[in-house]
Amino acid sequence: MVLKWAALLALGLGCNFASAFGPAPLRAAPPQRVNLGSPLQTTGTRLFATTEVDAAAPAAYDDLINWFLSSNDKSYMSQKVEIRPSTRGGLATGGYGMFAKGELEEGELLLRIPRDCCVTLDDALKDAECGPAFKNLMEKAGPGSDTVIVAGYLAKEYLLLQEYDRRRAAGEKDDDNSEMRRLSNIKFAPYYRTLPWKRGVNAQEHVLFWDDSDVEALLKKDDGEKSLAYDDAMETRATVKLAIKLLDGIISPIVGRARGEVEETTEEEGFRFPWQQEEEKPAVEDGPLEGLEEAVTGAFVISLSRAFAAPSDAGGGKEEDRLEPVLDMLQHSNTPNISHKFAKDGSIEVTAKGGIQTGDELFNQYKGEEDKAMPYHKFFTRFGFVPGVTEPVANLIAERSTIFFPQRAEV
């Protein structure tokens, strides 16, 4: 897959995210602050439409915690907290959150997440398989490519994790061959298994999961008037579609080889006589790797809704986006009951804020709901929800709420 770098620069996703959505805040998983929405008559999309409970979710979160605590000697999670269905919808929407198992005192340490436990741009650039290609992309496109690179890394690892699961289901064992040994050692595998790669996982909704026709039906009026969210949604969706085309050329050879669809190649094949040349293989229809579009889309949703802004190792007041396992389980509230700070070693420490009683859910605030730089329609296009709203978002759109459709002044 060949793309002109001019087209790549048009991506600008990393840059455009900063301008279109405001500075990257400290943020957590999207809250379940709405009831299940009813489908609109004009579209097949149903907002917050997840109703099936994933029976494997509790075990996946147990695996996440075990991995987190064993992967770094500085990792810490208080025995007084646990992950279970959130009060913001809970099993009705499939959403989970973090709760106090005992009384928590002011300033009590709840979590410590070392940087090595977080997914960062460094993980992508140092990746043995795609790192060189990602570095080349960054050199050609500049810092604006950061988000695309991290999404590509996430998507590649997720697709390899799916291949691992397929092989295990077929009876292969972790030590059967070199490919299985590699697939069984995906660094963040337990964390990836808890993330919303598909619409509705942990009650995740997002405009990136919609069909094109649904965006037109939901975010435009019959007379063609656009909602406040329409341009944001279209810009983000267009960027992701372009990123999929770009990342296909980087990710497909790696995943294809793991699937046995692409033969291993060597750089030095030696001299061949004309009669020794391989027969030309029939051309195949050009298109993205199977599953790539869904994986990259899910990766962008994860990055948009769950990435945390943290001080960068580069210093000088620079920041980097991280995916912070366990911490991103906390739901949002405009009145949080936890606080956080970054340690000199890059770890983030989460402490109790005020007296927290047994059974209370823990909440984080990742953006003030009165912040003019993040109006409610931008909350929706970035995080997939409207803060503080208990009415189904589908109803707000159907009723042409002023959150999405501003009123025109009468002449």
XYZ file of C-alpha atoms in Angstrom:
411
model
C 0.000 0.000 0.000
C 1.579 3.263 -1.124
C 0.480 6.669 0.075
C 1.997 9.994 -0.795
C 3.461 11.709 2.246
C 1.422 14.765 1.360
C -1.641 12.659 2.003
C -0.137 11.460 5.256
C 0.420 15.005 6.385
C -3.260 15.578 5.740
C -3.839 13.099 8.539
C -2.718 15.570 11.167
C -4.619 13.446 13.640
C -2.235 13.973 16.488
C -2.224 17.693 15.744
C -5.903 17.902 14.938
C -6.844 16.117 18.119
C -5.161 18.860 20.075
C -6.993 21.583 18.191
C -10.320 19.882 17.694
C -10.690 18.380 21.134
C -8.587 20.667 23.342
C -5.437 19.833 25.316
C -5.105 16.203 26.329
C -6.469 16.001 29.899
C -5.987 13.330 32.535
C -8.889 11.083 31.713
C -10.464 7.779 32.621
C -12.968 5.344 31.155
C -16.204 6.926 29.902
C -18.970 6.933 32.522
C -22.296 5.212 32.149
C -24.463 8.275 32.789
C -27.271 7.417 30.431
C -29.900 4.729 30.172
C -30.179 2.451 27.196
C -31.179 4.515 24.201
C -33.953 3.673 21.794
C -33.123 3.362 18.099
C -34.133 6.212 15.841
C -36.483 5.348 13.001
C -34.013 6.677 10.426
C -30.962 4.671 11.426
C -29.754 1.279 12.455
C -27.470 2.716 15.113
C -28.669 2.469 18.680
C -26.783 4.629 21.118
C -25.572 2.889 24.264
C -27.129 -0.259 22.893
C -25.081 -2.891 24.704
C -27.230 -5.160 26.797
C -25.422 -8.495 26.759
C -23.350 -9.166 29.867
C -19.910 -10.601 29.170
C -19.646 -13.584 31.484
C -15.867 -13.641 31.002
C -15.405 -10.028 32.159
C -14.805 -10.745 35.888
C -12.083 -13.275 35.046
C -10.522 -10.833 32.558
C -10.316 -8.135 35.241
C -8.817 -10.624 37.706
C -6.170 -11.486 35.094
C -5.564 -7.769 34.538
C -4.912 -7.158 38.238
C -2.660 -10.210 38.580
C -0.648 -9.123 35.547
C -0.445 -5.530 36.791
C 0.830 -6.475 40.244
C 3.355 -9.019 38.956
C 4.741 -7.093 35.972
C 6.622 -4.461 37.974
C 7.851 -4.456 41.568
C 6.621 -0.860 41.973
C 3.045 -1.652 40.941
C 0.566 -1.254 43.767
C -3.173 -1.736 44.236
C -4.730 -1.418 47.668
C -6.503 -4.505 48.992
C -9.301 -2.136 49.975
C -10.419 -1.569 46.366
C -11.980 -3.856 43.758
C -13.383 -3.825 40.217
C -17.068 -4.646 39.755
C -20.155 -3.434 37.845
C -20.428 0.336 38.024
C -23.289 2.224 39.641
C -23.332 4.257 36.425
C -25.388 1.652 34.621
C -23.654 -1.466 35.932
C -24.590 -4.748 34.299
C -27.514 -3.050 32.551
C -24.943 -1.530 30.203
C -21.984 -3.816 30.799
C -19.929 -1.073 32.441
C -17.451 -1.675 35.242
C -15.830 0.620 37.799
C -13.697 0.604 40.937
C -15.093 0.459 44.487
C -13.924 0.719 48.077
C -13.984 -2.600 49.959
C -13.309 -0.783 53.222
C -13.212 2.728 54.640
C -10.515 4.867 53.027
C -8.819 7.737 54.802
C -7.847 11.082 53.302
C -4.598 10.657 51.369
C -4.570 6.849 51.565
C -2.658 5.327 48.643
C -4.931 3.347 46.336
C -2.887 2.776 43.185
C 0.629 3.228 41.898
C 1.072 2.653 38.163
C 4.701 2.612 36.939
C 5.329 4.004 33.473
C 6.583 0.588 32.327
C 3.079 -0.773 32.886
C 1.613 1.870 30.566
C 1.268 1.752 26.795
C 3.250 4.667 25.374
C 4.700 5.888 22.107
C 8.016 4.375 23.191
C 6.468 0.906 23.107
C 5.499 1.434 19.482
C 8.834 2.906 18.408
C 10.801 0.134 20.141
C 8.597 -2.655 18.820
C 10.790 -5.347 17.239
C 8.413 -5.906 14.334
C 7.020 -2.501 13.400
C 9.260 -0.088 15.303
C 11.525 0.823 12.348
C 8.514 1.520 10.119
C 6.895 3.605 12.846
C 10.096 5.618 13.289
C 10.238 6.237 9.561
C 6.647 7.403 9.663
C 7.402 9.823 12.486
C 10.429 11.239 10.678
C 8.403 11.849 7.525
C 5.181 13.088 9.122
C 6.416 14.688 12.343
C 4.914 14.703 15.864
C 1.391 14.804 14.451
C 1.766 11.116 13.655
C 2.049 10.054 17.321
C -1.598 9.056 17.663
C -1.544 7.120 14.387
C 1.587 5.231 15.446
C 0.212 4.247 18.856
C -3.069 3.173 17.260
C -1.117 1.088 14.754
C 0.869 -0.573 17.511
C -2.284 -1.340 19.494
C -4.076 -2.727 16.443
C -1.125 -4.948 15.481
C -0.837 -6.414 18.975
C -4.593 -6.968 19.187
C -4.670 -8.826 15.863
C -1.756 -11.000 16.987
C -3.586 -11.692 20.247
C -6.611 -12.826 18.241
C -4.372 -15.154 16.219
C -2.982 -16.561 19.459
C -6.504 -17.274 20.711
C -7.378 -18.951 17.404
C -4.356 -21.215 17.602
C -5.030 -22.093 21.233
C -8.616 -22.975 20.360
C -7.244 -25.243 17.620
C -5.191 -27.140 20.196
C -1.759 -25.530 19.829
C 0.347 -24.984 22.948
C 2.511 -22.027 23.895
C 5.771 -23.939 23.389
C 4.832 -25.736 20.169
C 6.850 -23.471 17.903
C 8.594 -20.123 17.717
C 5.460 -18.333 16.504
C 3.391 -19.561 19.451
C 6.160 -18.611 21.863
C 6.126 -15.098 20.426
C 2.316 -14.845 20.485
C 2.136 -16.099 24.067
C 4.362 -13.232 25.233
C 2.436 -10.174 24.040
C 3.418 -7.625 26.665
C 0.056 -6.063 27.496
C -2.185 -9.026 26.626
C -4.237 -9.094 29.878
C -4.822 -5.356 29.558
C -5.827 -5.570 25.904
C -8.488 -8.143 26.800
C -10.355 -5.572 28.923
C -10.356 -2.742 26.357
C -13.330 -1.701 24.162
C -12.166 -2.930 20.769
C -15.787 -3.255 19.720
C -18.859 -1.142 20.237
C -20.457 -1.743 23.610
C -17.556 -3.394 25.458
C -17.633 -1.861 28.936
C -20.598 0.145 27.565
C -18.330 2.056 25.174
C -20.112 4.107 22.511
C -18.360 6.230 19.897
C -19.055 7.887 16.556
C -16.141 5.924 15.103
C -18.208 2.767 15.524
C -21.120 4.143 13.488
C -21.891 3.582 9.822
C -21.518 6.571 7.506
C -25.274 6.632 6.932
C -25.876 6.780 10.670
C -23.685 9.856 11.063
C -25.714 11.608 8.370
C -29.034 10.551 9.892
C -28.177 11.275 13.509
C -26.045 14.389 13.280
C -27.878 16.243 10.533
C -31.402 17.569 10.243
C -33.647 16.658 7.332
C -33.010 20.091 5.821
C -29.257 19.448 5.852
C -28.447 21.594 8.888
C -25.437 20.108 10.656
C -25.255 19.507 14.386
C -22.401 20.968 16.415
C -20.911 17.472 16.586
C -21.051 16.764 12.855
C -17.771 18.358 11.712
C -15.840 16.858 14.635
C -17.268 13.439 13.881
C -16.533 13.630 10.169
C -12.985 14.916 10.681
C -12.157 12.139 13.119
C -13.728 9.449 10.943
C -11.940 10.661 7.801
C -8.626 10.680 9.619
C -9.090 7.136 10.891
C -10.023 5.884 7.418
C -6.817 7.352 6.016
C -4.808 5.919 8.896
C -6.180 2.451 8.120
C -4.843 2.692 4.555
C -1.444 3.808 5.801
C -1.130 1.239 8.587
C -2.156 -1.615 6.335
C 1.277 -1.545 4.687
C 3.031 -1.653 8.055
C 0.906 -4.128 9.980
C -0.327 -6.552 7.327
C 3.011 -8.328 6.654
C 3.496 -9.016 10.378
C -0.002 -10.294 11.044
C -0.126 -12.097 7.706
C 2.980 -14.094 8.580
C 1.539 -14.996 11.987
C -1.602 -16.236 10.235
C 0.426 -18.169 7.694
C -0.939 -16.016 4.877
C 2.411 -14.393 4.011
C 5.619 -16.337 3.500
C 8.745 -15.411 5.428
C 11.220 -13.471 3.289
C 14.973 -13.107 3.563
C 16.938 -10.056 2.531
C 19.660 -12.100 0.808
C 18.379 -14.777 -1.527
C 21.554 -15.004 -3.601
C 22.053 -15.131 -7.381
C 19.492 -16.921 -9.537
C 19.625 -17.968 -13.175
C 16.655 -16.869 -15.273
C 15.204 -20.383 -15.212
C 15.428 -20.399 -11.402
C 13.168 -17.407 -10.909
C 9.961 -18.012 -9.007
C 6.780 -18.053 -10.982
C 4.886 -14.806 -10.818
C 2.004 -15.123 -8.422
C -1.451 -14.101 -9.572
C -2.422 -10.609 -8.561
C -4.787 -10.323 -5.640
C -7.310 -7.618 -5.096
C -5.812 -4.734 -3.178
C -7.502 -4.153 0.139
C -6.776 -3.939 3.859
C -5.886 -6.978 5.907
C -8.904 -8.825 7.244
C -9.822 -7.390 10.633
C -7.487 -4.397 10.291
C -10.217 -1.789 9.876
C -12.006 -2.920 13.033
C -8.758 -3.171 15.002
C -7.507 0.301 14.036
C -10.935 1.838 14.658
C -11.049 0.239 18.100
C -7.507 1.432 18.805
C -8.456 5.036 18.042
C -11.557 4.785 20.249
C -9.391 3.438 23.057
C -6.826 6.210 22.636
C -9.459 8.952 22.501
C -11.486 7.759 25.456
C -8.791 6.367 27.752
C -5.406 8.026 27.162
C -3.894 10.036 30.008
C -1.672 13.070 29.566
C 1.469 12.650 31.652
C 4.823 14.433 31.949
C 7.198 13.191 29.277
C 10.662 11.797 29.919
C 11.854 14.452 27.487
C 11.252 17.072 30.180
C 10.844 20.759 29.471
C 7.171 20.664 30.389
C 6.381 18.291 27.514
C 3.618 15.717 27.875
C 2.962 12.273 26.466
C -0.234 10.286 26.133
C -0.348 7.000 28.008
C -2.796 4.179 28.466
C -2.812 3.556 32.216
C -4.019 0.027 33.115
C -6.383 -0.257 36.101
C -6.584 3.513 36.617
C -8.648 3.837 33.457
C -11.329 1.694 35.097
C -12.408 4.647 37.248
C -15.578 6.306 35.998
C -15.913 10.063 35.623
C -17.547 12.493 38.010
C -17.451 16.268 38.199
C -16.955 15.782 41.960
C -14.204 13.139 42.116
C -13.299 11.367 45.342
C -9.704 10.544 44.365
C -6.683 12.634 43.493
C -3.514 11.795 41.594
C 0.025 12.989 41.156
C 3.045 11.999 39.089
C 6.186 10.821 40.864
C 9.696 11.662 39.703
C 10.136 8.144 38.305
C 7.137 8.634 36.011
C 4.714 6.606 38.090
C 1.263 7.941 38.827
C -0.040 7.666 42.382
C -3.756 7.708 43.165
C -4.953 8.580 46.665
C -8.301 8.869 48.429
C -9.787 12.338 48.560
C -11.916 12.802 51.640
C -13.602 10.081 53.659
C -14.696 7.176 51.456
C -17.043 4.578 52.904
C -17.189 0.851 52.262
C -19.040 0.201 49.021
C -18.535 3.684 47.578
C -17.569 3.848 43.925
C -14.349 5.686 43.138
C -14.574 8.498 40.600
C -12.007 10.480 38.677
C -12.484 13.811 36.919
C -10.665 14.075 33.626
C -12.225 17.304 32.400
C -14.382 19.855 34.173
C -17.927 19.787 32.839
C -17.979 23.591 32.760
C -14.799 23.770 30.675
C -15.606 25.967 27.667
C -12.817 24.291 25.684
C -14.731 21.005 25.877
C -18.443 21.687 25.235
C -20.840 18.780 25.594
C -20.964 17.924 21.903
C -17.178 17.522 21.936
C -17.460 15.270 24.981
C -19.692 13.084 22.866
C -17.520 12.976 19.751
C -14.391 12.272 21.764
C -15.555 10.125 24.673
C -18.912 8.765 23.513
C -21.143 10.300 26.175
C -22.678 13.549 27.368
C -21.698 14.275 31.001
C -24.446 14.701 33.555
C -27.215 13.546 31.221
C -29.553 10.782 32.399
C -31.839 10.899 29.375
C -30.849 8.555 26.515
C -28.535 10.400 24.153
C -30.523 8.957 21.257
C -33.481 10.953 22.525
C -31.414 14.133 22.756
C -30.404 13.769 19.133
C -33.886 12.791 17.966
C -35.383 15.786 19.784
C -32.663 18.031 18.316
C -31.392 19.059 21.753
C -29.513 22.368 21.905
C -26.503 20.347 23.079
C -26.209 19.218 19.469
C -28.368 21.683 17.510
C -28.110 25.352 18.587
C -31.244 27.433 18.427
C -31.417 30.133 15.830
C -32.261 33.617 16.962
C -35.597 34.845 15.711
C -35.455 37.808 13.326
